[in-house]
PDB file of C-alpha atoms in Angstrom:
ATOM      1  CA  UNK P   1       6.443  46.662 -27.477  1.00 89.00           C
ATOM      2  CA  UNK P   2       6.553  46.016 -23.909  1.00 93.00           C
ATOM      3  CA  UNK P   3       4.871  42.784 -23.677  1.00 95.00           C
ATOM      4  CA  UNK P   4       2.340  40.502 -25.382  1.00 94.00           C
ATOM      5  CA  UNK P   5      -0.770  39.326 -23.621  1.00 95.00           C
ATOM      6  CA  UNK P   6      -3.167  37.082 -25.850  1.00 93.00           C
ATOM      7  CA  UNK P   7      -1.453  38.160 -29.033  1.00 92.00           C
ATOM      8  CA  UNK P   8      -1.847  41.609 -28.324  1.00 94.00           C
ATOM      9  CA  UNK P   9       1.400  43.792 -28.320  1.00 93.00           C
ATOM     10  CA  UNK P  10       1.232  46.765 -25.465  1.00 96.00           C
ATOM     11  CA  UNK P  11       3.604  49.157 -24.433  1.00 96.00           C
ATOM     12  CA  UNK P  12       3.251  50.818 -20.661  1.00 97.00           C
ATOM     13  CA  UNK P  13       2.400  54.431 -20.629  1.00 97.00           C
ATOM     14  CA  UNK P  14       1.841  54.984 -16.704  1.00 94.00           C
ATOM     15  CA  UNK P  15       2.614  53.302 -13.638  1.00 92.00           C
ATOM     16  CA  UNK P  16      -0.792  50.927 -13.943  1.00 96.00           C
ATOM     17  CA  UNK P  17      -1.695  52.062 -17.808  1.00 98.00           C
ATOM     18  CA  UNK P  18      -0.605  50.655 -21.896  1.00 98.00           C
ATOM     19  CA  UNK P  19      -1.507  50.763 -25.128  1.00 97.00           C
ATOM     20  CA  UNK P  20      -2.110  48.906 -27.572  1.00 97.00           C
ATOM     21  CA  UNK P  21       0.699  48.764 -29.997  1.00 93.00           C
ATOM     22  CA  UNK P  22       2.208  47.251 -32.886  1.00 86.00           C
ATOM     23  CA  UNK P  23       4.476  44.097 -32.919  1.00 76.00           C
ATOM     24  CA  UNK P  24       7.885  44.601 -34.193  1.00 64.00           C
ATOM     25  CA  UNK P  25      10.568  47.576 -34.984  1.00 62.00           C
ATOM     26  CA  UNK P  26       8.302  49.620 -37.439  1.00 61.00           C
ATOM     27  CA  UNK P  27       4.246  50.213 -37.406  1.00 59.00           C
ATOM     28  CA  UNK P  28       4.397  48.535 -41.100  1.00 57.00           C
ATOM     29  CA  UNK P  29       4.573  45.045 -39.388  1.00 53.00           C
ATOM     30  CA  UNK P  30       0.967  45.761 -37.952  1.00 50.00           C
ATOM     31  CA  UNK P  31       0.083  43.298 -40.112  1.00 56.00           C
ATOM     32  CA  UNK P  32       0.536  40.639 -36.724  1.00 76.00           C
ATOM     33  CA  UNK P  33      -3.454  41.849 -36.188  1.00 89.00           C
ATOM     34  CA  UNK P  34      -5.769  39.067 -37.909  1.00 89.00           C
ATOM     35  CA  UNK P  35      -9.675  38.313 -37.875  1.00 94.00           C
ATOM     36  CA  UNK P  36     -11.445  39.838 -35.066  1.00 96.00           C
ATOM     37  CA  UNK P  37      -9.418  41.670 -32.320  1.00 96.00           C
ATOM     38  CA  UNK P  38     -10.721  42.044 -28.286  1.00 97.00           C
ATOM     39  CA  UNK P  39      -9.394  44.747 -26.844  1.00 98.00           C
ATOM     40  CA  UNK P  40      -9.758  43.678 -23.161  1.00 98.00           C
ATOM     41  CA  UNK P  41     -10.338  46.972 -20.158  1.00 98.00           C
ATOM     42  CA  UNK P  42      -7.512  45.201 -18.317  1.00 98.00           C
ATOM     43  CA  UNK P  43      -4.644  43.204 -18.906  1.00 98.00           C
ATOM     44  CA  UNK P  44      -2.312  41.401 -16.377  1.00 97.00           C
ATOM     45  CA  UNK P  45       1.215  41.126 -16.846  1.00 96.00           C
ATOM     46  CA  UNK P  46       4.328  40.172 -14.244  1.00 96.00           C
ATOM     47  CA  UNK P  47       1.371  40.258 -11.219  1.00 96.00           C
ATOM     48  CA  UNK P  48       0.413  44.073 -12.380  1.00 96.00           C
ATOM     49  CA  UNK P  49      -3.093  44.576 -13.553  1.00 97.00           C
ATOM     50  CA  UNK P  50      -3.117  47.584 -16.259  1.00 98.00           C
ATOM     51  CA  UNK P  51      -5.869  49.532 -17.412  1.00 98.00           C
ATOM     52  CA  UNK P  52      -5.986  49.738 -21.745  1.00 98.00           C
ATOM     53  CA  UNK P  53      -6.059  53.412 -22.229  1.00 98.00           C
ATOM     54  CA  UNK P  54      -5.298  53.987 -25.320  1.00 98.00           C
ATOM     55  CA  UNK P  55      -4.752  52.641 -28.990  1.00 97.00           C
ATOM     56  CA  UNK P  56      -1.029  53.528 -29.921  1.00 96.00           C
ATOM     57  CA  UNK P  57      -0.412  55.509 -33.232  1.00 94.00           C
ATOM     58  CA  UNK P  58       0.362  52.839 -35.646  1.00 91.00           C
ATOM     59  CA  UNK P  59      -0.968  49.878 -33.557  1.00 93.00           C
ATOM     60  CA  UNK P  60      -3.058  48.346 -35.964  1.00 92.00           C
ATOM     61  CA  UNK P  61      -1.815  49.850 -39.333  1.00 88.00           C
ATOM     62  CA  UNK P  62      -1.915  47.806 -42.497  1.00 86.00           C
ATOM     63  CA  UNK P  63      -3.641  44.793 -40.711  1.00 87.00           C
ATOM     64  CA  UNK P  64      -4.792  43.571 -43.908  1.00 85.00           C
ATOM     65  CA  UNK P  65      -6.586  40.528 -42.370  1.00 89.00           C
ATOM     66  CA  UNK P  66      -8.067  42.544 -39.804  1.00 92.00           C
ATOM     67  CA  UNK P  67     -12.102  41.777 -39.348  1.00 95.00           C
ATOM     68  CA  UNK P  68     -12.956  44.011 -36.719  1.00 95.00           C
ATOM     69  CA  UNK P  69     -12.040  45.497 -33.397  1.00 96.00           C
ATOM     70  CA  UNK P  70     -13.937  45.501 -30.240  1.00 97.00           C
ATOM     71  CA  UNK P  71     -12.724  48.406 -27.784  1.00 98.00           C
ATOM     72  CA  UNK P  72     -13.208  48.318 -24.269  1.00 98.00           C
ATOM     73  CA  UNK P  73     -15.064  50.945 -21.935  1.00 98.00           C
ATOM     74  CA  UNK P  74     -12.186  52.448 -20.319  1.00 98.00           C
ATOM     75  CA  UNK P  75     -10.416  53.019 -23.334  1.00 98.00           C
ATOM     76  CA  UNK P  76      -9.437  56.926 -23.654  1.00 98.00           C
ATOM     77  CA  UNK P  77      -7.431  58.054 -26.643  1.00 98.00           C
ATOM     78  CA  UNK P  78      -6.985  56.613 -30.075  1.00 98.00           C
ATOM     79  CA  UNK P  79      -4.288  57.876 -31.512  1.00 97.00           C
ATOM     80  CA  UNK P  80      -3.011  59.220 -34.969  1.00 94.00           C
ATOM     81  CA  UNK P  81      -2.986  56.480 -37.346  1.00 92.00           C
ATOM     82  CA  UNK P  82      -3.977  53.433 -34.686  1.00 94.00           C
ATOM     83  CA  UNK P  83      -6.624  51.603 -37.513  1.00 93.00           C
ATOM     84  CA  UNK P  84      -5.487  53.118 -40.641  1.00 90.00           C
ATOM     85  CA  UNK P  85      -5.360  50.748 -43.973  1.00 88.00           C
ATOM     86  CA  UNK P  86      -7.495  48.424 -42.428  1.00 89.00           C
ATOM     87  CA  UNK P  87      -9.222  47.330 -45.477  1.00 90.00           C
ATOM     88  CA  UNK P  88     -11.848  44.711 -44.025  1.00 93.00           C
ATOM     89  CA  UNK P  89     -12.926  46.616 -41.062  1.00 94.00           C
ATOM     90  CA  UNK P  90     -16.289  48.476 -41.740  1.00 94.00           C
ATOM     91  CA  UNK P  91     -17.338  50.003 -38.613  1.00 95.00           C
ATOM     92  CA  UNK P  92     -16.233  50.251 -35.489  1.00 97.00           C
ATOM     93  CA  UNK P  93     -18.251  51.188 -31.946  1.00 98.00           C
ATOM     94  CA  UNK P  94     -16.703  54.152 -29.844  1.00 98.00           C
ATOM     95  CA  UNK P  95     -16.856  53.736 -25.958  1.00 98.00           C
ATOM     96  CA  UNK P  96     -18.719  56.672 -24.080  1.00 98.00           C
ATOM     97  CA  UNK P  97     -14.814  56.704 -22.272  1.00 98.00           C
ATOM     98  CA  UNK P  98     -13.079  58.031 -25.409  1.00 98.00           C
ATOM     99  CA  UNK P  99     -12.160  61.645 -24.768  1.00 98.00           C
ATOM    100  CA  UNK P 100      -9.621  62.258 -27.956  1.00 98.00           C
ATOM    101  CA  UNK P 101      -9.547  60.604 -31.431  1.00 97.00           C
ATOM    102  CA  UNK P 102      -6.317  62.361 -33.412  1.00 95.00           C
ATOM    103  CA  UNK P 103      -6.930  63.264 -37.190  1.00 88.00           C
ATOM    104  CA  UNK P 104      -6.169  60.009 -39.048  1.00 91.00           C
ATOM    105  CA  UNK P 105      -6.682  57.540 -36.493  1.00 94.00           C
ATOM    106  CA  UNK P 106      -9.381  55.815 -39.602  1.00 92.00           C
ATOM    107  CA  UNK P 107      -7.133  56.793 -42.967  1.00 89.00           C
ATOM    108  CA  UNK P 108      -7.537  54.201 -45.449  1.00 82.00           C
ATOM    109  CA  UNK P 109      -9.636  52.105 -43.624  1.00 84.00           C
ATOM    110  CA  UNK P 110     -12.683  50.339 -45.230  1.00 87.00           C
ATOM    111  CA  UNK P 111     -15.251  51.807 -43.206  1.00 92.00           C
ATOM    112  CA  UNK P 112     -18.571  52.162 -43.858  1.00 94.00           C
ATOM    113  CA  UNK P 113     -19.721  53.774 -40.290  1.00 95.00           C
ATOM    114  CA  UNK P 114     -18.498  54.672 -36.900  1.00 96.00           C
ATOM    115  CA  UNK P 115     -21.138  54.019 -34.342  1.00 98.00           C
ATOM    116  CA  UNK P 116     -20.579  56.589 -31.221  1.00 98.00           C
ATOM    117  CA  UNK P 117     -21.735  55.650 -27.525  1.00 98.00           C
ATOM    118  CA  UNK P 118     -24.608  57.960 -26.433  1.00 98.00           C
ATOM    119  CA  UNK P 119     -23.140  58.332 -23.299  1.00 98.00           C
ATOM    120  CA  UNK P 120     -20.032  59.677 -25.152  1.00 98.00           C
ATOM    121  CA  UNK P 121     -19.377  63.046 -23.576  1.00 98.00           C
ATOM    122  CA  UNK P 122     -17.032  64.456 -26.895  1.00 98.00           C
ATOM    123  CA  UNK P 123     -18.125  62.548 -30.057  1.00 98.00           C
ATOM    124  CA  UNK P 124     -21.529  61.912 -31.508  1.00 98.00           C
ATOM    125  CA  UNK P 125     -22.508  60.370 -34.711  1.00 98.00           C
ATOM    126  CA  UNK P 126     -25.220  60.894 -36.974  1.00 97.00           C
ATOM    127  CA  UNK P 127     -25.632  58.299 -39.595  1.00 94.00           C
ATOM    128  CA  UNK P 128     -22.056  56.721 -38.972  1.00 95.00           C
ATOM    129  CA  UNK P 129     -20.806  59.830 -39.518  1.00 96.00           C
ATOM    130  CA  UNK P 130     -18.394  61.101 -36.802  1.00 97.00           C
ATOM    131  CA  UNK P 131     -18.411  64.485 -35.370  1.00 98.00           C
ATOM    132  CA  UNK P 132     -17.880  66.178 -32.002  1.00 98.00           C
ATOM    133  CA  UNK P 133     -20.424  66.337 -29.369  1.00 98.00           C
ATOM    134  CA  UNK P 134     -21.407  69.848 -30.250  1.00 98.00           C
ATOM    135  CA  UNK P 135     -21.943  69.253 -33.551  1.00 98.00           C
ATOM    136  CA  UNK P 136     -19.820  71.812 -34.722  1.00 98.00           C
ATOM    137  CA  UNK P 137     -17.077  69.716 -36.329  1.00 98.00           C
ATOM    138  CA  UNK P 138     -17.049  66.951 -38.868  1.00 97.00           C
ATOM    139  CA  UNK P 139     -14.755  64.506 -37.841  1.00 96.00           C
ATOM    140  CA  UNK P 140     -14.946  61.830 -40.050  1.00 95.00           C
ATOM    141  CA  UNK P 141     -17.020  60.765 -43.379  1.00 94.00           C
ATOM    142  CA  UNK P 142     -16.200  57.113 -43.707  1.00 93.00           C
ATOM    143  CA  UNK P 143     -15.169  56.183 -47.162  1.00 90.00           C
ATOM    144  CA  UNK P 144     -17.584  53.585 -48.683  1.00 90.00           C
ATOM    145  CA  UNK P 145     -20.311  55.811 -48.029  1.00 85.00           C
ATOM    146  CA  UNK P 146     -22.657  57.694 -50.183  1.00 79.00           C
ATOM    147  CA  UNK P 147     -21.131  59.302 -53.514  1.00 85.00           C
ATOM    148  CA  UNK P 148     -22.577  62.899 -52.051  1.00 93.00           C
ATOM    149  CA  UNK P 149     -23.244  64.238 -48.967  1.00 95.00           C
ATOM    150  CA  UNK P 150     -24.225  67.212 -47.165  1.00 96.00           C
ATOM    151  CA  UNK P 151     -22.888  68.687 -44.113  1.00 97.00           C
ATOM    152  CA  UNK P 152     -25.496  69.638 -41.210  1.00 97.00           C
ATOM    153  CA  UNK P 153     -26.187  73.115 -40.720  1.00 96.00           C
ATOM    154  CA  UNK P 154     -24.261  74.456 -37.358  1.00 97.00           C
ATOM    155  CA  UNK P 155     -20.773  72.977 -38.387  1.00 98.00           C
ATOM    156  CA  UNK P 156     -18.047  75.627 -38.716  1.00 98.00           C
ATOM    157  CA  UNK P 157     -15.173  73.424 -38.920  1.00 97.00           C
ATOM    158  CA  UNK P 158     -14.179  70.450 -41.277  1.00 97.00           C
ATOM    159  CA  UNK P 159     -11.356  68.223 -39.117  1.00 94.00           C
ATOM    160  CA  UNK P 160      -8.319  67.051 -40.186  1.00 91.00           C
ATOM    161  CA  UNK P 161      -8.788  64.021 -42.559  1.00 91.00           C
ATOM    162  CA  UNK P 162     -12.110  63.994 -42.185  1.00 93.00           C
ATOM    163  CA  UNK P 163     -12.963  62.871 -46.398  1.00 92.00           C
ATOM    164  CA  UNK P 164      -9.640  61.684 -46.960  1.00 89.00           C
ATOM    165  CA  UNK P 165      -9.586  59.006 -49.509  1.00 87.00           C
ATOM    166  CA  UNK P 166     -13.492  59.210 -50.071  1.00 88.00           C
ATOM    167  CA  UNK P 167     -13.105  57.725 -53.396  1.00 84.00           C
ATOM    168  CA  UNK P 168     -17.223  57.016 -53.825  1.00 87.00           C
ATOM    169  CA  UNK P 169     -17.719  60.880 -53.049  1.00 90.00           C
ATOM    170  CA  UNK P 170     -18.170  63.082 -55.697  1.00 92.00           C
ATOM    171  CA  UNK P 171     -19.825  66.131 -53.848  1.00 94.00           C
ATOM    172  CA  UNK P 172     -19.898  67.320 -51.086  1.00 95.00           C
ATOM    173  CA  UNK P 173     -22.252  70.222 -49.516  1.00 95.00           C
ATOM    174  CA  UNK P 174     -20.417  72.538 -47.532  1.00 96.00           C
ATOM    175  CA  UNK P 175     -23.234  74.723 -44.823  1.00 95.00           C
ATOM    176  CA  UNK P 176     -21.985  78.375 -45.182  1.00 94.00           C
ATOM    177  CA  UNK P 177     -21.229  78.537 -41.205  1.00 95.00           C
ATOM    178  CA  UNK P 178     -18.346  76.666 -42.258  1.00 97.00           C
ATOM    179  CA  UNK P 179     -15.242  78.966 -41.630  1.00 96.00           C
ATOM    180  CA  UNK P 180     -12.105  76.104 -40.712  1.00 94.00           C
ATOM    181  CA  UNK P 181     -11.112  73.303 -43.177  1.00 91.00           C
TER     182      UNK P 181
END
């Protein structure tokens, strides 16, 4: 990491942008993230104000005594792997600003719902369930959800990750439009 600011780790990414990252050599010691987590829009450090763009892949990975994370408006990209194995998160809230979420970003988590921004202009979610805007791809099923589900009508493509580790799920209905998994 970069810096620290309020016990968060960040690394800079642009001349007045970071992420969020994880403290230490390797993303296993994400374990530094405890209880509930503010992700603030800005952060100040050596007289530079930076804008929190993204989550960084591994940021909070394996926070086992994680509670929940609040993410700012503002926020853009969470990467690959950024809250995977969080076992005690259940949900998280999505800022309209988020334009990419990479496959993964959730894996292992406890989640029981992702809650979307209306004003989101590329994800949606119906039910806690996360898809993009168009409705044409599931994105994410969260795991300690219903043992079966069935996937709306008008979805062609089942993203990357998107029922991994849905241990409660034991079918799933798959809409013939379906043609990408």
């Amino acid at each position: 990491y970069d810096f620290i600011a309020d016990s968060i780790c960040y690394n800079v990414i642009g001349d007045n942008e970071v992420e969020v990252t994880y403290k230490g050599p390797q993303y296993y010691s994400g374990r530094y993230y405890q209880g509930d987590v503010v992700v603030p829009a800005t952060v100040e450090h050596d007289g530079i104000v930076y804008q929190v763009t993204q989550l960084g892949m591994y940021a909070f990975t394996n926070s086992n005594d994680l509670t929940s994370v609040t993410m700012p408006e503002g926020l853009k990209t969470i990467k690959k792997y950024s809250l995977s194995n969080c076992k005690l998160v259940t949900h998280y809230d999505i800022p309209a600003s988020v334009t990419l979420i990479e496959g993964g970003a959730f894996n292992g988590s406890g989640l029981e719902r992702i809650n979307v921004d209306s004003a989101n202009d590329c994800y949606c979610d119906v039910d806690g369930v996360l898809f993009n805007k168009q409705m044409t791809s599931i994105l994410l099923h969260p795991v300690n959800r219903d043992s079966t589900y069935i996937i709306p009508d008008g979805v062609t493509t089942i993203g990357d990750y998107a029922f991994y580790n849905n241990y409660k799920l034991i079918w799933v209905g798959i809409p013939e439009g379906v043609t990408a998994i």
